[in-house]
Amino acid sequence: FKSVTFEDSLFKNCVFEDITSLNTYFRNCTFVNTTFYNTDLEPYKFVDSKLINCTFFHIRTGCQISFDDDYSAYWIYFVNFLGTLAVLPGNIVSALLMDRIGRLTMLG
């Protein structure tokens, strides 16, 4: 699940298995006879929800990688472009020095 909010929902006799959720919340939901297996659904994601006869097995914890909605490929390419642009003056200077003092001397 990515950025899903369930509100006023009833989950009865459900099995949540191998679920990774980013910014997913359950608000005012009711869970009856529900099993959570190998998920990262932690208690803070259940806002004002009722858990009746529910079991949790192998809860995943730790840092989950998340990319916000405003984190797009544009920024990845833009930062890469700025890094390449920062190297440009050094490349120009080394090319001029190579022509002036010679390739073998520059290599040495």
PDB file of N, CA, C and O in Angstrom, residues 50-86:
ATOM      1  N   LYS A  50     -10.512  -0.461  16.207  1.00  0.00           N
ATOM      2  CA  LYS A  50     -10.758  -1.547  17.150  1.00  0.00           C
ATOM      3  C   LYS A  50     -10.197  -2.834  16.565  1.00  0.00           C
ATOM      4  O   LYS A  50     -10.492  -3.185  15.426  1.00  0.00           O
ATOM      5  N   LEU A  51      -9.390  -3.535  17.368  1.00  0.00           N
ATOM      6  CA  LEU A  51      -8.833  -4.815  16.961  1.00  0.00           C
ATOM      7  C   LEU A  51      -9.433  -5.884  17.856  1.00  0.00           C
ATOM      8  O   LEU A  51      -9.116  -5.967  19.039  1.00  0.00           O
ATOM      9  N   ILE A  52     -10.320  -6.708  17.291  1.00  0.00           N
ATOM     10  CA  ILE A  52     -11.021  -7.731  18.057  1.00  0.00           C
ATOM     11  C   ILE A  52     -10.533  -9.108  17.596  1.00  0.00           C
ATOM     12  O   ILE A  52     -10.713  -9.480  16.436  1.00  0.00           O
ATOM     13  N   ASN A  53      -9.896  -9.833  18.493  1.00  0.00           N
ATOM     14  CA  ASN A  53      -9.399 -11.174  18.217  1.00  0.00           C
ATOM     15  C   ASN A  53      -8.463 -11.193  17.006  1.00  0.00           C
ATOM     16  O   ASN A  53      -8.629 -11.999  16.084  1.00  0.00           O
ATOM     17  N   CYS A  54      -7.484 -10.308  16.998  1.00  0.00           N
ATOM     18  CA  CYS A  54      -6.520 -10.211  15.899  1.00  0.00           C
ATOM     19  C   CYS A  54      -5.167 -10.746  16.352  1.00  0.00           C
ATOM     20  O   CYS A  54      -4.809 -10.648  17.518  1.00  0.00           O
ATOM     21  N   THR A  55      -4.434 -11.321  15.419  1.00  0.00           N
ATOM     22  CA  THR A  55      -3.110 -11.849  15.730  1.00  0.00           C
ATOM     23  C   THR A  55      -2.073 -11.255  14.789  1.00  0.00           C
ATOM     24  O   THR A  55      -2.351 -11.046  13.600  1.00  0.00           O
ATOM     25  N   PHE A  56      -0.892 -10.987  15.335  1.00  0.00           N
ATOM     26  CA  PHE A  56       0.216 -10.433  14.573  1.00  0.00           C
ATOM     27  C   PHE A  56       1.381 -11.409  14.625  1.00  0.00           C
ATOM     28  O   PHE A  56       1.822 -11.808  15.698  1.00  0.00           O
ATOM     29  N   PHE A  57       1.891 -11.815  13.439  1.00  0.00           N
ATOM     30  CA  PHE A  57       3.038 -12.713  13.343  1.00  0.00           C
ATOM     31  C   PHE A  57       4.125 -12.045  12.510  1.00  0.00           C
ATOM     32  O   PHE A  57       3.846 -11.480  11.446  1.00  0.00           O
ATOM     33  N   HIS A  58       5.361 -12.125  12.975  1.00  0.00           N
ATOM     34  CA  HIS A  58       6.531 -11.654  12.221  1.00  0.00           C
ATOM     35  C   HIS A  58       6.352 -10.220  11.711  1.00  0.00           C
ATOM     36  O   HIS A  58       6.384  -9.972  10.508  1.00  0.00           O
ATOM     37  N   ILE A  59       6.194  -9.317  12.630  1.00  0.00           N
ATOM     38  CA  ILE A  59       6.044  -7.902  12.252  1.00  0.00           C
ATOM     39  C   ILE A  59       7.408  -7.355  11.851  1.00  0.00           C
ATOM     40  O   ILE A  59       8.383  -7.495  12.576  1.00  0.00           O
ATOM     41  N   ARG A  60       7.466  -6.723  10.684  1.00  0.00           N
ATOM     42  CA  ARG A  60       8.709  -6.112  10.209  1.00  0.00           C
ATOM     43  C   ARG A  60       8.885  -4.756  10.860  1.00  0.00           C
ATOM     44  O   ARG A  60       7.950  -3.965  10.930  1.00  0.00           O
ATOM     45  N   THR A  61      10.078  -4.486  11.306  1.00  0.00           N
ATOM     46  CA  THR A  61      10.380  -3.180  11.881  1.00  0.00           C
ATOM     47  C   THR A  61      11.632  -2.638  11.217  1.00  0.00           C
ATOM     48  O   THR A  61      12.301  -3.334  10.468  1.00  0.00           O
ATOM     49  N   GLY A  62      11.934  -1.407  11.498  1.00  0.00           N
ATOM     50  CA  GLY A  62      13.132  -0.793  10.950  1.00  0.00           C
ATOM     51  C   GLY A  62      12.789   0.272   9.938  1.00  0.00           C
ATOM     52  O   GLY A  62      11.630   0.621   9.719  1.00  0.00           O
ATOM     53  N   CYS A  63      13.819   0.774   9.336  1.00  0.00           N
ATOM     54  CA  CYS A  63      13.672   1.875   8.387  1.00  0.00           C
ATOM     55  C   CYS A  63      13.198   1.342   7.042  1.00  0.00           C
ATOM     56  O   CYS A  63      13.781   0.430   6.479  1.00  0.00           O
ATOM     57  N   GLN A  64      12.158   1.930   6.535  1.00  0.00           N
ATOM     58  CA  GLN A  64      11.647   1.586   5.219  1.00  0.00           C
ATOM     59  C   GLN A  64      11.985   2.739   4.281  1.00  0.00           C
ATOM     60  O   GLN A  64      11.809   3.896   4.616  1.00  0.00           O
ATOM     61  N   ILE A  65      12.452   2.432   3.105  1.00  0.00           N
ATOM     62  CA  ILE A  65      12.751   3.481   2.137  1.00  0.00           C
ATOM     63  C   ILE A  65      11.441   4.036   1.603  1.00  0.00           C
ATOM     64  O   ILE A  65      10.565   3.290   1.175  1.00  0.00           O
ATOM     65  N   SER A  66      11.346   5.350   1.635  1.00  0.00           N
ATOM     66  CA  SER A  66      10.137   5.965   1.103  1.00  0.00           C
ATOM     67  C   SER A  66      10.508   7.166   0.263  1.00  0.00           C
ATOM     68  O   SER A  66      11.353   7.960   0.626  1.00  0.00           O
ATOM     69  N   PHE A  67       9.895   7.265  -0.869  1.00  0.00           N
ATOM     70  CA  PHE A  67      10.049   8.419  -1.728  1.00  0.00           C
ATOM     71  C   PHE A  67       8.752   9.197  -1.668  1.00  0.00           C
ATOM     72  O   PHE A  67       7.698   8.685  -1.997  1.00  0.00           O
ATOM     73  N   ASP A  68       8.851  10.438  -1.254  1.00  0.00           N
ATOM     74  CA  ASP A  68       7.654  11.267  -1.192  1.00  0.00           C
ATOM     75  C   ASP A  68       7.121  11.498  -2.585  1.00  0.00           C
ATOM     76  O   ASP A  68       7.810  11.320  -3.585  1.00  0.00           O
ATOM     77  N   ASP A  69       5.871  11.935  -2.662  1.00  0.00           N
ATOM     78  CA  ASP A  69       5.256  12.155  -3.967  1.00  0.00           C
ATOM     79  C   ASP A  69       5.953  13.256  -4.761  1.00  0.00           C
ATOM     80  O   ASP A  69       5.939  13.253  -5.978  1.00  0.00           O
ATOM     81  N   ASP A  70       6.576  14.229  -4.064  1.00  0.00           N
ATOM     82  CA  ASP A  70       7.229  15.322  -4.780  1.00  0.00           C
ATOM     83  C   ASP A  70       8.678  14.983  -5.149  1.00  0.00           C
ATOM     84  O   ASP A  70       9.380  15.775  -5.720  1.00  0.00           O
ATOM     85  N   TYR A  71       9.130  13.789  -4.787  1.00  0.00           N
ATOM     86  CA  TYR A  71      10.490  13.353  -5.097  1.00  0.00           C
ATOM     87  C   TYR A  71      10.448  12.620  -6.425  1.00  0.00           C
ATOM     88  O   TYR A  71      10.189  11.441  -6.496  1.00  0.00           O
ATOM     89  N   SER A  72      10.711  13.329  -7.496  1.00  0.00           N
ATOM     90  CA  SER A  72      10.546  12.735  -8.822  1.00  0.00           C
ATOM     91  C   SER A  72      11.900  12.506  -9.478  1.00  0.00           C
ATOM     92  O   SER A  72      12.949  12.861  -8.954  1.00  0.00           O
ATOM     93  N   ALA A  73      11.868  11.901 -10.640  1.00  0.00           N
ATOM     94  CA  ALA A  73      13.088  11.624 -11.394  1.00  0.00           C
ATOM     95  C   ALA A  73      13.775  12.915 -11.813  1.00  0.00           C
ATOM     96  O   ALA A  73      14.997  12.932 -12.003  1.00  0.00           O
ATOM     97  N   TYR A  74      13.035  13.998 -11.930  1.00  0.00           N
ATOM     98  CA  TYR A  74      13.627  15.294 -12.294  1.00  0.00           C
ATOM     99  C   TYR A  74      14.754  15.655 -11.338  1.00  0.00           C
ATOM    100  O   TYR A  74      15.836  16.066 -11.758  1.00  0.00           O
ATOM    101  N   TRP A  75      14.521  15.503 -10.045  1.00  0.00           N
ATOM    102  CA  TRP A  75      15.530  15.883  -9.053  1.00  0.00           C
ATOM    103  C   TRP A  75      16.754  14.983  -9.131  1.00  0.00           C
ATOM    104  O   TRP A  75      17.883  15.434  -8.919  1.00  0.00           O
ATOM    105  N   ILE A  76      16.564  13.721  -9.440  1.00  0.00           N
ATOM    106  CA  ILE A  76      17.694  12.811  -9.564  1.00  0.00           C
ATOM    107  C   ILE A  76      18.593  13.248 -10.718  1.00  0.00           C
ATOM    108  O   ILE A  76      19.813  13.330 -10.575  1.00  0.00           O
ATOM    109  N   TYR A  77      17.998  13.572 -11.856  1.00  0.00           N
ATOM    110  CA  TYR A  77      18.791  14.008 -13.001  1.00  0.00           C
ATOM    111  C   TYR A  77      19.388  15.391 -12.772  1.00  0.00           C
ATOM    112  O   TYR A  77      20.500  15.675 -13.202  1.00  0.00           O
ATOM    113  N   PHE A  78      18.666  16.258 -12.091  1.00  0.00           N
ATOM    114  CA  PHE A  78      19.167  17.610 -11.837  1.00  0.00           C
ATOM    115  C   PHE A  78      20.396  17.580 -10.931  1.00  0.00           C
ATOM    116  O   PHE A  78      21.390  18.258 -11.189  1.00  0.00           O
ATOM    117  N   VAL A  79      20.363  16.784  -9.881  1.00  0.00           N
ATOM    118  CA  VAL A  79      21.505  16.668  -8.977  1.00  0.00           C
ATOM    119  C   VAL A  79      22.689  16.036  -9.700  1.00  0.00           C
ATOM    120  O   VAL A  79      23.843  16.450  -9.517  1.00  0.00           O
ATOM    121  N   ASN A  80      22.444  15.058 -10.543  1.00  0.00           N
ATOM    122  CA  ASN A  80      23.499  14.445 -11.336  1.00  0.00           C
ATOM    123  C   ASN A  80      24.114  15.462 -12.292  1.00  0.00           C
ATOM    124  O   ASN A  80      25.331  15.506 -12.477  1.00  0.00           O
ATOM    125  N   PHE A  81      23.283  16.289 -12.901  1.00  0.00           N
ATOM    126  CA  PHE A  81      23.768  17.342 -13.798  1.00  0.00           C
ATOM    127  C   PHE A  81      24.644  18.340 -13.050  1.00  0.00           C
ATOM    128  O   PHE A  81      25.698  18.757 -13.547  1.00  0.00           O
ATOM    129  N   LEU A  82      24.234  18.739 -11.836  1.00  0.00           N
ATOM    130  CA  LEU A  82      25.041  19.682 -11.054  1.00  0.00           C
ATOM    131  C   LEU A  82      26.390  19.072 -10.684  1.00  0.00           C
ATOM    132  O   LEU A  82      27.413  19.770 -10.689  1.00  0.00           O
ATOM    133  N   GLY A  83      26.415  17.792 -10.369  1.00  0.00           N
ATOM    134  CA  GLY A  83      27.680  17.125 -10.073  1.00  0.00           C
ATOM    135  C   GLY A  83      28.606  17.103 -11.272  1.00  0.00           C
ATOM    136  O   GLY A  83      29.817  17.311 -11.155  1.00  0.00           O
ATOM    137  N   THR A  84      28.039  16.851 -12.442  1.00  0.00           N
ATOM    138  CA  THR A  84      28.828  16.861 -13.670  1.00  0.00           C
ATOM    139  C   THR A  84      29.325  18.260 -13.989  1.00  0.00           C
ATOM    140  O   THR A  84      30.458  18.444 -14.437  1.00  0.00           O
ATOM    141  N   LEU A  85      28.505  19.250 -13.744  1.00  0.00           N
ATOM    142  CA  LEU A  85      28.871  20.642 -13.998  1.00  0.00           C
ATOM    143  C   LEU A  85      30.009  21.087 -13.081  1.00  0.00           C
ATOM    144  O   LEU A  85      30.864  21.874 -13.487  1.00  0.00           O
ATOM    145  N   ALA A  86      30.058  20.569 -11.860  1.00  0.00           N
ATOM    146  CA  ALA A  86      31.111  20.938 -10.917  1.00  0.00           C
ATOM    147  C   ALA A  86      32.475  20.419 -11.367  1.00  0.00           C
ATOM    148  O   ALA A  86      33.509  21.009 -11.052  1.00  0.00           O
TER     149      ALA A  86
END
